[in-house]
Short mmCIF file of C-alpha atoms in Angstrom, two decimals:
data_model
loop_
_atom_site.label_atom_id
_atom_site.label_comp_id
_atom_site.label_asym_id
_atom_site.label_seq_id
_atom_site.Cartn_x
_atom_site.Cartn_y
_atom_site.Cartn_z
CA MET A 280 13.01 5.07 -11.79
CA LYS A 281 14.14 1.52 -9.67
CA ILE A 282 14.62 4.52 -7.26
CA ARG A 283 11.55 6.33 -7.30
CA VAL A 284 8.99 3.42 -6.87
CA LEU A 285 11.76 2.22 -3.73
CA VAL A 286 11.04 4.86 -2.04
CA PHE A 287 7.84 4.95 -2.69
CA ALA A 288 6.86 1.88 -1.18
CA ALA A 289 8.58 2.59 1.65
CA LEU A 290 7.56 5.84 2.39
CA LEU A 291 3.70 3.88 2.63
CA ALA A 292 4.82 0.57 3.90
CA VAL A 293 5.70 3.02 7.03
CA ALA A 294 2.03 4.39 5.95
CA PHE A 295 0.85 2.15 6.90
CA SER A 296 3.06 0.45 9.40
CA VAL A 297 1.13 -2.57 12.09
CA SER A 298 3.24 -1.10 14.58
CA ALA A 299 1.30 1.30 17.31
CA TYR A 300 3.30 4.03 16.66
CA ALA A 301 2.54 4.77 13.46
CA ALA A 302 -1.30 4.40 14.56
CA ALA A 303 -0.71 6.70 16.79
CA GLU A 304 1.28 9.44 14.40
CA CYS A 305 -0.62 9.23 11.77
CA ASN A 306 -4.23 7.86 12.66
CA ALA A 307 -3.69 4.65 10.03
CA ILE A 308 -6.17 2.14 9.97
CA PRO A 309 -3.98 -0.62 11.51
CA TRP A 310 -3.85 -4.43 10.23
CA GLY A 311 -6.92 -5.89 11.40
CA GLU A 312 -9.20 -3.49 13.03
CA PRO A 313 -12.58 -4.27 12.56
CA ILE A 314 -14.37 -2.68 9.62
CA SER A 315 -16.72 -1.18 13.15
CA THR A 316 -14.67 0.80 14.64
CA VAL A 317 -13.61 2.82 11.61
CA GLU A 318 -15.35 5.92 10.93
CA GLN A 319 -16.20 7.58 7.57
CA ILE A 320 -16.32 4.73 5.74
CA THR A 321 -17.88 4.36 2.29
CA PHE A 322 -18.77 0.89 0.56
CA SER A 323 -17.65 0.51 -3.30
CA HIS A 324 -16.77 -3.13 -4.02
CA ALA A 325 -16.40 -5.89 -3.57
CA VAL A 326 -14.41 -8.99 -5.39
CA ASN A 327 -13.84 -12.63 -4.59
CA GLY A 328 -15.33 -10.99 -0.60
CA VAL A 329 -12.99 -9.17 0.66
CA LYS A 330 -15.29 -5.70 0.32
CA TYR A 331 -13.29 -2.42 -1.02
CA TYR A 332 -14.03 1.18 1.06
CA SER A 333 -12.77 4.41 0.58
CA VAL A 334 -12.46 6.06 4.13
CA THR A 335 -12.39 9.69 4.07
CA LYS A 336 -11.22 9.82 8.30
CA VAL A 337 -7.56 9.18 7.52
CA ASP A 338 -4.85 11.92 8.55
CA PRO A 339 -2.13 12.35 5.99
CA CYS A 340 0.49 10.79 6.72
CA GLY A 341 3.65 8.76 5.50
CA ILE A 342 3.33 8.41 2.01
CA PHE A 343 0.81 11.21 1.65
CA GLU A 344 2.83 13.75 2.81
CA VAL A 345 4.95 13.48 -0.02
CA GLU A 346 2.81 12.27 -2.15
CA GLN A 347 -1.40 12.38 -2.69
CA GLY A 348 -3.11 9.22 -3.96
CA GLU A 349 -6.11 7.00 -4.05
CA VAL A 350 -6.63 4.43 -1.23
CA THR A 351 -8.91 1.41 -1.14
CA TYR A 352 -8.90 -0.46 1.77
CA GLY A 353 -10.79 -4.14 1.26
CA PHE A 354 -11.98 -5.39 4.40
CA LEU A 355 -12.00 -9.22 5.11
CA GLY A 356 -14.30 -11.52 7.52
CA GLY A 357 -14.98 -7.73 8.55
CA LYS A 358 -11.01 -6.93 9.65
CA LEU A 359 -9.10 -4.50 7.58
CA TYR A 360 -6.86 -7.68 4.80
CA THR A 361 -5.29 -4.75 2.32
CA THR A 362 -4.20 -1.25 1.69
CA LEU A 363 -4.66 -0.29 -2.23
CA VAL A 364 -2.97 2.49 -3.38
CA GLU A 365 -3.03 3.95 -6.57
CA ILE A 366 -1.56 7.44 -8.07
CA ASP A 367 -1.61 9.51 -11.62
CA LYS A 368 1.48 11.31 -11.48
CA ALA A 369 4.63 10.42 -9.17
CA LYS A 370 6.02 13.19 -8.12
CA ASP A 371 9.28 13.59 -5.98
CA VAL A 372 9.54 9.89 -4.08
CA LYS A 373 13.11 9.28 -2.46
CA LYS A 374 12.44 9.71 1.30
CA VAL A 375 10.97 6.20 0.77
CA VAL A 376 13.48 4.72 -1.19
CA THR A 377 15.51 4.46 2.18
CA THR A 378 13.11 3.54 4.73
CA LEU A 379 11.66 0.80 2.65
CA MET A 380 15.20 -1.40 2.09
CA ASP A 381 15.85 -0.76 5.75
CA SER A 382 12.02 -2.01 6.82
CA TYR A 383 12.21 -4.33 3.74
CA GLY A 384 15.33 -5.55 2.72
CA VAL A 385 16.41 -5.72 -1.70
CA PRO A 386 12.24 -6.33 -2.67
CA ASP A 387 12.25 -9.21 -5.45
CA HIS A 388 11.75 -7.36 -9.06
CA LYS A 389 10.80 -8.20 -12.19
CA LYS A 390 9.44 -6.62 -15.33
CA ILE A 391 5.55 -7.58 -16.74
CA ASP A 392 3.95 -6.14 -19.23
CA ASN A 393 5.59 -1.84 -19.08
CA TRP A 394 5.29 -2.37 -15.62
CA ASP A 395 8.55 -3.16 -13.29
CA VAL A 396 6.88 -5.07 -10.54
CA TYR A 397 8.73 -5.10 -6.91
CA ARG A 398 7.59 -6.94 -4.24
CA TRP A 399 8.04 -7.49 -0.82
CA GLU A 400 7.26 -10.81 2.53
CA THR A 401 7.91 -10.14 5.76
CA ASP A 402 5.75 -12.48 8.60
CA ASP A 403 2.94 -10.05 8.24
CA LEU A 404 2.98 -8.20 5.31
CA LYS A 405 2.76 -8.95 1.30
CA ILE A 406 3.68 -5.67 -0.93
CA LYS A 407 3.28 -5.80 -4.19
CA LEU A 408 4.92 -2.12 -6.42
CA LYS A 409 3.54 -1.82 -9.81
CA SER A 410 4.94 1.81 -11.39
CA GLN A 411 4.69 2.04 -15.31
CA TYR A 412 8.12 4.72 -16.11
CA SER A 413 6.04 5.84 -19.60
CA THR A 414 3.34 7.35 -17.34
CA ASP A 415 5.10 8.42 -13.91
CA ARG A 416 2.08 5.24 -12.32
CA ILE A 417 2.40 3.37 -9.36
CA LYS A 418 -0.37 0.52 -7.85
CA ILE A 419 1.02 -0.80 -4.10
CA GLY A 420 -0.78 -3.65 -2.28
CA MET A 421 0.13 -4.62 0.95
CA TYR A 422 -1.73 -7.48 2.44
CA TYR A 423 -1.72 -8.87 5.62
CA LYS A 424 -1.00 -12.55 5.66
CA PRO A 425 -2.57 -13.88 9.03
CA LEU A 426 -5.69 -13.24 6.90
CA THR A 427 -4.49 -14.14 3.99
CA PRO A 428 -7.61 -17.23 2.71
CA LYS A 429 -5.71 -21.05 2.98
CA GLU A 430 -6.67 -22.73 -0.05
#
């Protein structure tokens, strides 16, 4: 199960990579992108100053070529700050593990309330993946650190 989760997270990381190459290849919304440049966006809700939207004009790429999930984009100060993905029933995510570990190394891992929680951190991103083995449910949050509010 740990490998499944790691594979999934790696694919997600590839799908939402901050590199121009990834954005050009799969039309992912680049981190920090102004909301005004995003087409076909629908407001969902707001929490702690972050406005969450669903976007219907993002082509499937990366993780979504393997796993179909529900994606919510969070904008802080009008710029893309977070991407949240939820998958109710995960399929095979082995293709992601190698990529994620190659990109981000070995994650921190904890077991919290029947969830396996994995965390990675780079200069620009915080990534949190929660997986529940009994239901094959996976939640992934990616946060663009340059926009993180100062406490």
